[in-house]
C-alpha positions as YAML, in Angstrom:
chain: A
units: angstrom
residues:
- id: 1
  name: PRO
  ca: [176.34, 123.27, 163.45]
- id: 2
  name: THR
  ca: [178.43, 125.22, 159.85]
- id: 3
  name: ALA
  ca: [181.60, 127.26, 160.89]
- id: 4
  name: ALA
  ca: [180.49, 131.00, 161.56]
- id: 5
  name: PRO
  ca: [182.40, 133.07, 158.11]
- id: 6
  name: PRO
  ca: [186.21, 134.39, 158.65]
- id: 7
  name: THR
  ca: [185.87, 137.63, 160.50]
- id: 8
  name: ALA
  ca: [188.49, 140.64, 158.15]
- id: 9
  name: ALA
  ca: [190.87, 141.93, 160.31]
- id: 10
  name: PRO
  ca: [190.42, 145.85, 160.65]
- id: 11
  name: PRO
  ca: [192.20, 147.75, 158.75]
- id: 12
  name: THR
  ca: [196.17, 148.89, 159.30]
- id: 13
  name: ALA
  ca: [196.39, 152.37, 159.30]
- id: 14
  name: ALA
  ca: [199.18, 153.97, 156.82]
- id: 15
  name: PRO
  ca: [202.08, 155.00, 157.42]
- id: 16
  name: PRO
  ca: [202.41, 159.09, 157.23]
- id: 17
  name: THR
  ca: [204.99, 160.19, 154.44]
- id: 18
  name: ALA
  ca: [207.50, 162.20, 155.30]
- id: 19
  name: ALA
  ca: [206.86, 166.19, 154.30]
- id: 20
  name: PRO
  ca: [208.30, 167.30, 151.28]
- id: 21
  name: THR
  ca: [211.78, 169.22, 151.72]
- id: 22
  name: ALA
  ca: [213.31, 172.31, 150.23]
- id: 23
  name: GLY
  ca: [215.51, 172.69, 147.43]
- id: 24
  name: PRO
  ca: [219.09, 173.87, 147.49]
- id: 25
  name: PRO
  ca: [218.56, 177.73, 147.21]
- id: 26
  name: GLU
  ca: [218.76, 178.71, 142.23]
- id: 27
  name: ALA
  ca: [222.05, 179.86, 140.90]
- id: 28
  name: CYS
  ca: [222.40, 184.15, 140.40]
- id: 29
  name: SER
  ca: [223.82, 183.17, 137.09]
- id: 30
  name: GLY
  ca: [224.43, 186.64, 136.10]
- id: 31
  name: VAL
  ca: [222.74, 188.94, 134.59]
- id: 32
  name: GLY
  ca: [221.80, 190.76, 131.24]
- id: 33
  name: ILE
  ca: [220.14, 193.00, 128.88]
- id: 34
  name: GLY
  ca: [217.18, 191.54, 127.12]
- id: 35
  name: ALA
  ca: [216.43, 194.70, 125.93]
- id: 36
  name: PHE
  ca: [217.09, 198.26, 126.17]
- id: 37
  name: ALA
  ca: [216.00, 200.71, 122.95]
- id: 38
  name: ALA
  ca: [214.94, 204.59, 122.54]
- id: 39
  name: GLU
  ca: [211.29, 205.93, 121.15]
- id: 40
  name: ARG
  ca: [212.94, 207.57, 118.89]
- id: 41
  name: ALA
  ca: [216.45, 208.05, 117.30]
- id: 42
  name: GLU
  ca: [215.66, 211.55, 116.86]
- id: 43
  name: VAL
  ca: [214.20, 213.17, 118.18]
- id: 44
  name: PRO
  ca: [212.83, 217.27, 117.07]
- id: 45
  name: LEU
  ca: [214.12, 220.21, 120.38]
- id: 46
  name: GLY
  ca: [211.10, 220.18, 123.40]
- id: 47
  name: GLU
  ca: [209.93, 216.50, 122.90]
- id: 48
  name: PRO
  ca: [209.96, 213.96, 125.47]
- id: 49
  name: VAL
  ca: [212.18, 211.65, 124.15]
- id: 50
  name: VAL
  ca: [211.84, 208.12, 126.07]
- id: 51
  name: VAL
  ca: [213.18, 204.61, 126.31]
- id: 52
  name: SER
  ca: [212.21, 201.63, 127.20]
- id: 53
  name: PHE
  ca: [214.37, 198.49, 128.64]
- id: 54
  name: THR
  ca: [214.02, 195.34, 130.32]
- id: 55
  name: PHE
  ca: [216.62, 193.20, 132.30]
- id: 56
  name: VAL
  ca: [216.75, 189.41, 132.48]
- id: 57
  name: SER
  ca: [218.34, 188.63, 136.31]
- id: 58
  name: SER
  ca: [217.82, 185.72, 137.97]
- id: 59
  name: CYS
  ca: [218.96, 187.86, 141.01]
- id: 60
  name: PHE
  ca: [218.17, 190.99, 139.76]
- id: 61
  name: ARG
  ca: [219.75, 194.30, 142.25]
- id: 62
  name: ASN
  ca: [219.46, 197.55, 140.22]
- id: 63
  name: TRP
  ca: [219.89, 200.02, 137.30]
- id: 64
  name: VAL
  ca: [221.27, 203.35, 136.39]
- id: 65
  name: LEU
  ca: [220.56, 205.26, 133.99]
- id: 66
  name: LEU
  ca: [222.29, 208.14, 132.30]
- id: 67
  name: TRP
  ca: [220.73, 211.14, 130.21]
- id: 68
  name: GLY
  ca: [224.12, 211.59, 128.91]
- id: 69
  name: GLU
  ca: [224.07, 215.69, 129.72]
- id: 70
  name: VAL
  ca: [225.81, 217.47, 132.20]
- id: 71
  name: GLN
  ca: [223.51, 216.05, 135.71]
- id: 72
  name: ALA
  ca: [222.11, 219.90, 136.53]
- id: 73
  name: ASP
  ca: [220.52, 219.66, 133.37]
- id: 74
  name: SER
  ca: [219.53, 215.43, 134.07]
- id: 75
  name: PRO
  ca: [220.53, 213.70, 136.43]
- id: 76
  name: PRO
  ca: [220.83, 209.89, 136.68]
- id: 77
  name: ALA
  ca: [217.79, 208.02, 136.85]
- id: 78
  name: THR
  ca: [218.01, 204.79, 139.18]
- id: 79
  name: GLY
  ca: [215.77, 202.02, 140.05]
- id: 80
  name: THR
  ca: [215.05, 198.16, 141.00]
- id: 81
  name: SER
  ca: [212.21, 197.18, 138.67]
- id: 82
  name: PRO
  ca: [213.75, 194.22, 135.62]
- id: 83
  name: SER
  ca: [211.99, 196.46, 133.04]
- id: 84
  name: ALA
  ca: [210.77, 200.44, 133.09]
- id: 85
  name: THR
  ca: [209.82, 203.21, 130.15]
- id: 86
  name: LEU
  ca: [211.35, 206.50, 131.25]
- id: 87
  name: SER
  ca: [211.29, 210.15, 129.28]
- id: 88
  name: ASN
  ca: [213.34, 213.22, 129.49]
- id: 89
  name: VAL
  ca: [213.45, 216.03, 127.61]
- id: 90
  name: TYR
  ca: [217.37, 217.63, 126.59]
- id: 91
  name: PRO
  ca: [217.04, 221.25, 126.72]
- id: 92
  name: ARG
  ca: [220.12, 221.85, 123.58]
- id: 93
  name: GLU
  ca: [220.57, 220.62, 120.41]
- id: 94
  name: GLY
  ca: [222.14, 217.84, 119.79]
- id: 95
  name: VAL
  ca: [223.41, 214.28, 120.10]
- id: 96
  name: TYR
  ca: [223.08, 212.10, 123.44]
- id: 97
  name: LEU
  ca: [224.63, 209.11, 124.74]
- id: 98
  name: VAL
  ca: [222.71, 207.42, 126.63]
- id: 99
  name: GLY
  ca: [224.24, 205.03, 129.62]
- id: 100
  name: LEU
  ca: [222.42, 202.17, 131.43]
- id: 101
  name: SER
  ca: [223.38, 199.36, 133.91]
- id: 102
  name: GLY
  ca: [222.03, 197.06, 135.78]
- id: 103
  name: PHE
  ca: [223.63, 195.03, 138.16]
- id: 104
  name: ASP
  ca: [222.59, 191.90, 140.12]
- id: 105
  name: THR
  ca: [223.02, 190.89, 144.74]
- id: 106
  name: GLU
  ca: [226.51, 189.93, 143.95]
- id: 107
  name: GLY
  ca: [227.69, 193.02, 142.88]
- id: 108
  name: ARG
  ca: [228.51, 192.34, 139.12]
- id: 109
  name: ALA
  ca: [227.28, 194.69, 136.47]
- id: 110
  name: VAL
  ca: [226.39, 194.47, 132.87]
- id: 111
  name: SER
  ca: [226.08, 197.86, 130.41]
- id: 112
  name: LYS
  ca: [224.86, 199.67, 127.21]
- id: 113
  name: VAL
  ca: [224.73, 203.12, 125.39]
- id: 114
  name: ILE
  ca: [222.19, 204.14, 122.47]
- id: 115
  name: SER
  ca: [222.22, 207.38, 120.90]
- id: 116
  name: VAL
  ca: [219.38, 210.77, 120.09]
- id: 117
  name: SER
  ca: [219.37, 213.39, 118.05]
- id: 118
  name: VAL
  ca: [217.59, 215.82, 119.17]
- id: 119
  name: VAL
  ca: [217.18, 218.58, 116.64]
- id: 120
  name: SER
  ca: [215.53, 221.61, 115.44]
- id: 121
  name: ALA
  ca: [211.84, 221.60, 114.05]
- id: 122
  name: SER
  ca: [212.91, 223.09, 110.32]
- id: 123
  name: CYS
  ca: [217.12, 221.28, 110.45]
- id: 124
  name: PRO
  ca: [217.65, 222.05, 106.16]
- id: 125
  name: PRO
  ca: [220.50, 220.49, 104.41]
- id: 126
  name: ILE
  ca: [224.34, 221.95, 106.17]
- id: 127
  name: ALA
  ca: [227.13, 224.35, 104.02]
- id: 128
  name: LEU
  ca: [230.06, 225.36, 103.95]
- id: 129
  name: ALA
  ca: [230.12, 228.79, 102.36]
- id: 130
  name: SER
  ca: [234.01, 229.63, 102.80]
- id: 131
  name: PHE
  ca: [237.05, 227.25, 103.88]
- id: 132
  name: SER
  ca: [240.53, 229.26, 102.36]
- id: 133
  name: ALA
  ca: [243.93, 229.44, 103.28]
- id: 134
  name: ALA
  ca: [245.92, 232.93, 104.06]
- id: 135
  name: SER
  ca: [248.73, 231.39, 101.79]
- id: 136
  name: SER
  ca: [248.54, 228.63, 99.90]
- id: 137
  name: ILE
  ca: [253.18, 228.48, 100.72]
- id: 138
  name: VAL
  ca: [253.75, 228.75, 103.92]
- id: 139
  name: ALA
  ca: [258.26, 228.23, 105.35]
- id: 140
  name: VAL
  ca: [259.08, 225.47, 107.67]
- id: 141
  name: ASN
  ca: [257.84, 226.80, 111.70]
- id: 142
  name: THR
  ca: [255.38, 229.40, 110.22]
- id: 143
  name: GLU
  ca: [251.83, 229.50, 111.06]
- id: 144
  name: ALA
  ca: [249.67, 228.08, 108.56]
- id: 145
  name: ARG
  ca: [245.89, 230.06, 108.68]
- id: 146
  name: VAL
  ca: [242.94, 228.68, 106.91]
- id: 147
  name: SER
  ca: [239.13, 230.85, 107.18]
- id: 148
  name: PHE
  ca: [235.82, 228.79, 107.16]
- id: 149
  name: GLU
  ca: [232.51, 229.34, 107.86]
- id: 150
  name: PHE
  ca: [229.29, 227.80, 108.32]
- id: 151
  name: VAL
  ca: [225.55, 227.96, 106.93]
- id: 152
  name: SER
  ca: [223.25, 226.16, 109.20]
- id: 153
  name: SER
  ca: [220.02, 226.59, 111.15]
- id: 154
  name: CYS
  ca: [221.43, 223.78, 113.47]
- id: 155
  name: PHE
  ca: [224.87, 223.86, 113.49]
- id: 156
  name: SER
  ca: [227.22, 220.73, 115.48]
- id: 157
  name: GLU
  ca: [231.06, 220.96, 115.73]
- id: 158
  name: TRP
  ca: [234.00, 220.96, 112.58]
- id: 159
  name: ARG
  ca: [236.58, 218.80, 112.77]
- id: 160
  name: VAL
  ca: [239.97, 219.83, 110.96]
- id: 161
  name: VAL
  ca: [242.04, 217.29, 109.97]
- id: 162
  name: TRP
  ca: [245.99, 218.71, 109.48]
- id: 163
  name: GLY
  ca: [247.12, 216.11, 107.57]
- id: 164
  name: ASP
  ca: [249.99, 216.02, 109.00]
- id: 165
  name: GLY
  ca: [249.32, 213.87, 111.54]
- id: 166
  name: SER
  ca: [248.44, 215.77, 114.61]
- id: 167
  name: PRO
  ca: [245.89, 216.21, 116.34]
- id: 168
  name: ILE
  ca: [242.87, 216.86, 114.67]
- id: 169
  name: GLY
  ca: [240.69, 219.79, 115.98]
- id: 170
  name: VAL
  ca: [237.17, 219.81, 116.72]
- id: 171
  name: GLY
  ca: [235.36, 223.05, 117.63]
- id: 172
  name: THR
  ca: [231.41, 225.15, 117.80]
- id: 173
  name: ALA
  ca: [231.36, 228.04, 116.25]
- id: 174
  name: LYS
  ca: [230.05, 228.13, 112.93]
- id: 175
  name: ALA
  ca: [233.49, 230.55, 111.63]
- id: 176
  name: GLY
  ca: [236.67, 231.34, 112.72]
- id: 177
  name: THR
  ca: [239.96, 231.35, 111.79]
- id: 178
  name: LEU
  ca: [242.51, 228.16, 112.91]
- id: 179
  name: SER
  ca: [246.39, 228.12, 112.54]
- id: 180
  name: HIS
  ca: [249.10, 225.27, 112.49]
- id: 181
  name: THR
  ca: [252.57, 225.47, 112.86]
- id: 182
  name: TYR
  ca: [254.20, 222.47, 110.40]
- id: 183
  name: THR
  ca: [257.76, 221.49, 111.47]
- id: 184
  name: GLN
  ca: [258.30, 219.25, 108.28]
- id: 185
  name: ASP
  ca: [258.75, 219.79, 104.30]
- id: 186
  name: GLY
  ca: [256.44, 218.35, 102.06]
- id: 187
  name: VAL
  ca: [252.32, 219.28, 100.97]
- id: 188
  name: TYR
  ca: [249.43, 219.23, 103.45]
- id: 189
  name: LEU
  ca: [245.86, 218.39, 102.21]
- id: 190
  name: VAL
  ca: [244.11, 220.41, 105.03]
- id: 191
  name: ALA
  ca: [240.40, 218.72, 105.34]
- id: 192
  name: ILE
  ca: [237.90, 221.03, 107.27]
- id: 193
  name: SER
  ca: [234.11, 219.20, 108.23]
- id: 194
  name: GLY
  ca: [231.07, 220.41, 109.48]
- id: 195
  name: PHE
  ca: [228.11, 218.08, 110.95]
- id: 196
  name: ASP
  ca: [224.46, 219.81, 112.13]
- id: 197
  name: SER
  ca: [222.31, 218.27, 115.25]
- id: 198
  name: LYS
  ca: [221.25, 215.32, 112.47]
- id: 199
  name: GLY
  ca: [224.59, 214.47, 111.80]
- id: 200
  name: VAL
  ca: [224.20, 215.39, 108.34]
- id: 201
  name: ALA
  ca: [228.06, 216.65, 107.32]
- id: 202
  name: VAL
  ca: [229.61, 218.52, 104.13]
- id: 203
  name: SER
  ca: [233.61, 218.73, 104.32]
- id: 204
  name: GLN
  ca: [236.53, 220.37, 102.09]
- id: 205
  name: SER
  ca: [239.57, 220.79, 101.18]
- id: 206
  name: LEU
  ca: [242.21, 222.28, 100.60]
- id: 207
  name: ALA
  ca: [246.71, 222.02, 100.00]
- id: 208
  name: ILE
  ca: [249.33, 224.07, 101.73]
- id: 209
  name: THR
  ca: [253.22, 224.03, 100.77]
- id: 210
  name: VAL
  ca: [255.30, 223.81, 103.05]
- id: 211
  name: GLY
  ca: [259.07, 224.48, 102.55]
- id: 212
  name: THR
  ca: [262.22, 226.40, 103.65]
- id: 213
  name: PRO
  ca: [262.56, 229.34, 101.89]
- id: 214
  name: CYS
  ca: [265.08, 230.15, 98.69]
- id: 215
  name: ALA
  ca: [266.32, 232.84, 98.08]
- id: 216
  name: GLY
  ca: [265.66, 234.30, 94.95]
- id: 217
  name: PRO
  ca: [268.51, 235.67, 92.13]
- id: 218
  name: VAL
  ca: [270.87, 238.87, 93.17]
- id: 219
  name: LEU
  ca: [272.03, 240.85, 91.02]
- id: 220
  name: ASP
  ca: [275.01, 241.78, 91.91]
- id: 221
  name: LYS
  ca: [276.23, 244.19, 89.03]
- id: 222
  name: PHE
  ca: [275.37, 245.45, 85.24]
- id: 223
  name: GLU
  ca: [277.72, 247.32, 83.25]
- id: 224
  name: VAL
  ca: [277.51, 248.46, 79.11]
- id: 225
  name: SER
  ca: [280.10, 250.07, 77.48]
- id: 226
  name: PRO
  ca: [280.20, 252.73, 75.61]
- id: 227
  name: ARG
  ca: [277.99, 254.50, 78.03]
- id: 228
  name: ASN
  ca: [277.24, 257.32, 75.24]
- id: 229
  name: ALA
  ca: [277.11, 255.26, 71.65]
- id: 230
  name: ALA
  ca: [276.51, 256.04, 69.12]
- id: 231
  name: VAL
  ca: [273.27, 255.16, 66.62]
- id: 232
  name: GLY
  ca: [275.06, 252.24, 65.27]
- id: 233
  name: ASP
  ca: [278.34, 251.92, 67.44]
- id: 234
  name: VAL
  ca: [277.80, 248.66, 68.80]
- id: 235
  name: VAL
  ca: [276.87, 248.50, 73.23]
- id: 236
  name: GLU
  ca: [278.62, 245.66, 75.14]
- id: 237
  name: ALA
  ca: [277.15, 244.50, 78.48]
...
């Protein structure tokens, strides 16, 4: 008799595989600004200013945007999306600083500021029609006065430097008279600059001499002899 062929061993079940375990949560590395820009740096009055931004963060929380004017005109904008495009119509001409801040879930922040100019649809070049001093010579501790007049349909502001290290004067009127008191002798260069809403400037300067008043000569006595003289007589004084 022939031997029976060997029978195969029954298959064995594979051991169960372990379920994948979740790794540690990703660390929050902070927040950054990937992009922040205005569609146009100069916008005519009445048209919207459009800005876009993108934050970079694995744990971004929210953002706040300030349009750079009083809150009654444009209140702050807020949101939670890491990127957005916003628009705002400014009620008046000027140069506005638009500020953006972003925050992550751990309270860390990043900020950036850009400037936008809102200008008149027609803004001819600014000009300084006049700039003069009431007197080019003044005494110490006496007011020196200068007058000016700018010509511009989109005038923004003027700045004056008195030349003695005192703070710079700033104003928005296109014409006026300014005064300043110098406390030391010297020759001072007074410079005024005017700016329009586009940031274009015009400047001019003049000199003012400051000194202690010097009394002029006084005639104390003057006599001639003789008082009545004939032609040819010698007269002594």
